[in-house]
Amino acid sequence: MDYKDYSRMMVKTQLIPRGIKDQRVLDAMENVPRHLFVEGATISGAYADMALPIGEGQTISQPYMVADMTELLELQGTEKVLEIGTGSGYQAAILAELSREVYTIERIATLAEKAKKRYQELSYTNIHVRTGDGTLGWPEEAPFDRIIITAGAPEIPGPLLGQLAEDGIIVGPVGSLRSQQLLKYRKHGKNPVIEYHTPCVFVPLIGHHGWGGDS
């Protein structure tokens, strides 16, 4: 079996039965070689229904969670997307299949450099990586049509709300250090639309407007 066999099985057994319906998301999850973003894992293990360690105390999210968060972004292919927490680089690769440009920020330099190398090897030219405090966003590239936060936050960081375009969407896990719920925030003037979705547990969002910061 090659990786496509495992990725097709992942889509068929993990994503579709749990309600992922966006065909573009399903296609991206099948096409992106997840095993190349997980060092030390077997090909079959890389597509298993679980989060996996990637070093530096960080993880690559369970495939379903990646698909769920991506589907909530409602990507059409023209969006400029900001990701907070590059990690292995896998989530940004999925986003790059579904949007125009992806800007991703990682606070751990070694992970950021590894992700850059993977993007070069896979010929992704629409992903831009920065090392720094993701809770501050990427102001010089704002506004963003979509923002995704891939670490658990006490609340959506204020700078990210300010860098979101009108009618834009932010998706991220919000709650305590031990337990969060996916929040979907749609900017609509002074009356944002806020929805709560899947319960989850992510590594903490560290930064000035996250855990351990001065928010």
Coordinates of C-alpha atoms in Angstrom, one line a residue:
M1 CA 0.0 0.0 0.0
D2 CA 1.2 3.5 -0.8
Y3 CA 0.3 6.6 1.1
K4 CA -2.7 7.3 -1.1
D5 CA -4.3 4.0 0.0
Y6 CA -3.9 5.1 3.7
S7 CA -5.2 8.6 3.0
R8 CA -8.2 7.3 1.2
M9 CA -8.9 5.0 4.0
M10 CA -8.5 7.9 6.5
V11 CA -11.1 9.9 4.6
K12 CA -13.5 7.0 4.2
T13 CA -13.3 5.7 7.8
Q14 CA -12.5 8.8 9.9
L15 CA -13.8 11.9 8.2
I16 CA -16.9 11.1 6.2
P17 CA -18.6 9.0 9.0
R18 CA -18.0 12.0 11.4
G19 CA -19.8 14.4 9.1
I20 CA -17.1 16.1 7.0
K21 CA -19.0 17.0 3.9
D22 CA -17.0 19.6 2.0
Q23 CA -15.6 17.7 -1.0
R24 CA -12.8 20.1 -1.5
V25 CA -11.7 19.5 2.1
L26 CA -12.0 15.7 1.7
D27 CA -9.9 15.9 -1.5
A28 CA -7.2 18.0 0.2
M29 CA -7.0 15.5 3.1
E30 CA -6.6 12.7 0.6
N31 CA -4.0 14.4 -1.5
V32 CA -1.6 16.0 1.1
P33 CA 1.0 13.4 2.2
R34 CA 0.5 13.5 5.9
H35 CA 3.3 11.0 6.6
L36 CA 5.9 13.5 5.3
F37 CA 5.0 15.8 8.2
V38 CA 5.4 13.2 11.0
E39 CA 9.0 12.3 11.7
G40 CA 9.6 8.8 12.9
A41 CA 6.1 7.4 12.3
T42 CA 5.2 4.6 9.9
I43 CA 3.1 5.5 6.9
S44 CA 0.1 3.7 8.4
G45 CA 0.7 5.3 11.8
A46 CA 0.8 8.8 10.3
Y47 CA -2.8 8.4 9.0
A48 CA -4.1 6.9 12.3
D49 CA -7.0 8.4 14.1
M50 CA -5.0 10.3 16.7
A51 CA -2.8 13.3 17.4
L52 CA 1.0 12.5 17.2
P53 CA 4.1 14.1 18.8
I54 CA 6.3 16.2 16.5
G55 CA 8.9 17.2 19.0
E56 CA 9.4 20.4 21.2
G57 CA 6.3 19.3 23.2
Q58 CA 4.0 19.9 20.2
T59 CA 1.7 17.7 18.3
I60 CA 0.2 17.2 14.8
S61 CA -3.6 17.2 15.3
Q62 CA -5.8 14.2 14.7
P63 CA -6.9 14.1 11.0
Y64 CA -10.6 14.6 11.9
M65 CA -9.7 17.8 13.9
V66 CA -7.7 19.2 10.9
A67 CA -10.6 18.5 8.6
D68 CA -13.2 19.8 11.0
M69 CA -11.4 23.1 11.6
T70 CA -10.7 23.5 7.8
E71 CA -14.4 22.9 6.9
L72 CA -15.5 25.5 9.4
L73 CA -13.4 28.1 7.6
E74 CA -15.7 27.8 4.5
L75 CA -12.8 28.2 2.0
Q76 CA -13.6 28.9 -1.6
G77 CA -10.1 29.2 -3.0
T78 CA -9.6 33.0 -3.2
E79 CA -8.9 33.7 0.5
K80 CA -5.8 35.0 2.2
V81 CA -5.4 32.9 5.4
L82 CA -3.4 33.4 8.6
E83 CA -2.5 30.4 10.7
I84 CA -1.3 30.7 14.2
G85 CA 0.8 27.7 15.2
T86 CA 2.6 26.1 12.2
G87 CA 3.7 23.0 14.1
S88 CA 4.6 20.2 11.6
G89 CA 3.3 22.3 8.7
Y90 CA 0.5 19.9 7.8
Q91 CA -2.5 22.2 8.5
A92 CA -1.0 25.0 6.4
A93 CA -0.4 22.5 3.5
I94 CA -4.1 21.6 3.6
L95 CA -5.0 25.3 3.7
A96 CA -2.7 25.9 0.7
E97 CA -4.7 23.4 -1.3
L98 CA -7.9 25.3 -0.6
S99 CA -7.0 29.0 -0.6
R100 CA -5.0 31.7 -2.4
E101 CA -2.2 32.5 0.1
V102 CA -1.4 31.1 3.6
Y103 CA 0.7 33.0 6.2
T104 CA 1.7 30.9 9.1
I105 CA 3.4 31.8 12.4
E106 CA 5.4 29.4 14.6
R107 CA 7.0 30.5 17.9
I108 CA 9.5 27.6 17.9
A109 CA 12.2 28.3 15.3
T110 CA 13.2 24.6 14.8
L111 CA 9.7 23.7 13.8
A112 CA 9.3 26.7 11.5
E113 CA 12.5 25.8 9.7
K114 CA 11.4 22.2 9.3
A115 CA 8.1 23.3 7.9
K116 CA 9.7 25.6 5.4
K117 CA 11.9 22.8 4.1
R118 CA 8.8 20.5 3.7
Y119 CA 7.0 23.2 1.7
Q120 CA 10.0 23.6 -0.6
E121 CA 10.2 19.9 -1.1
L122 CA 6.5 19.7 -1.9
S123 CA 6.6 22.8 -4.2
Y124 CA 4.2 24.9 -2.1
T125 CA 4.8 28.5 -3.3
N126 CA 1.8 30.0 -1.6
I127 CA 2.8 29.4 2.0
H128 CA 4.8 32.0 3.9
V129 CA 6.3 31.2 7.3
R130 CA 7.3 33.5 10.1
T131 CA 8.9 32.7 13.5
G132 CA 7.4 34.7 16.4
D133 CA 4.5 35.3 18.7
G134 CA 1.4 34.2 16.8
T135 CA -0.9 36.0 19.2
L136 CA 0.3 39.3 17.7
G137 CA -0.7 38.2 14.2
W138 CA 1.0 39.5 11.1
P139 CA 0.0 43.1 11.0
E140 CA 1.8 44.1 7.8
E141 CA 0.0 41.5 5.8
A142 CA -3.5 42.2 7.3
P143 CA -6.4 42.1 6.7
F144 CA -6.9 38.3 6.4
D145 CA -10.1 36.7 5.1
R146 CA -9.6 33.7 7.4
I147 CA -7.6 33.0 10.6
I148 CA -7.1 29.6 12.1
I149 CA -5.6 29.1 15.6
T150 CA -4.1 25.6 16.2
A151 CA -3.5 25.9 19.9
G152 CA -5.8 26.3 22.9
A153 CA -6.5 29.9 23.9
P154 CA -8.3 31.5 26.8
E155 CA -10.0 33.7 24.3
I156 CA -9.5 34.9 20.7
P157 CA -6.5 37.3 20.9
G158 CA -7.5 40.9 20.3
P159 CA -4.8 41.6 17.6
L160 CA -6.2 38.7 15.5
L161 CA -9.7 40.1 15.7
G162 CA -8.3 43.4 14.5
Q163 CA -6.6 41.8 11.6
L164 CA -9.6 39.9 10.3
A165 CA -11.4 41.3 7.3
E166 CA -15.1 42.2 7.4
D167 CA -17.2 39.1 7.0
G168 CA -14.0 37.1 7.7
I169 CA -13.9 34.0 9.9
I170 CA -11.7 32.9 12.8
V171 CA -11.7 29.3 13.9
G172 CA -9.8 28.1 17.0
P173 CA -10.0 26.2 20.3
V174 CA -11.1 28.3 23.2
G175 CA -11.4 27.4 26.9
S176 CA -9.2 26.3 29.7
L177 CA -5.7 24.7 29.6
R178 CA -7.2 21.2 30.0
S179 CA -10.3 21.5 27.7
Q180 CA -11.5 23.6 24.9
Q181 CA -14.2 23.9 22.3
L182 CA -13.9 25.0 18.7
L183 CA -15.1 28.6 18.3
K184 CA -16.2 30.0 15.0
Y185 CA -16.2 33.8 14.9
R186 CA -17.6 35.6 11.9
K187 CA -16.8 39.4 11.8
H188 CA -20.0 41.4 11.1
G189 CA -19.5 44.9 12.1
K190 CA -20.3 45.4 15.8
N191 CA -22.4 42.2 15.8
P192 CA -20.2 39.2 15.2
V193 CA -21.7 35.8 14.8
I194 CA -20.2 33.3 17.3
E195 CA -20.8 29.6 17.2
Y196 CA -19.3 26.8 19.4
H197 CA -18.5 23.4 17.8
T198 CA -16.5 20.3 18.6
P199 CA -15.0 19.8 22.1
C200 CA -11.2 19.3 21.9
V201 CA -7.9 19.4 23.7
F202 CA -5.0 21.3 22.1
V203 CA -1.5 22.3 23.4
P204 CA -1.7 25.8 24.9
L205 CA -1.3 29.0 22.9
I206 CA 1.7 30.7 24.3
G207 CA 2.2 34.4 23.8
H208 CA 1.4 37.9 24.8
H209 CA -2.3 37.4 24.3
G210 CA -2.4 33.7 25.2
W211 CA -1.4 31.6 28.1
G212 CA 1.7 32.8 29.9
G213 CA 1.4 36.3 28.3
D214 CA 0.2 39.6 29.6
S215 CA -3.2 39.7 28.0

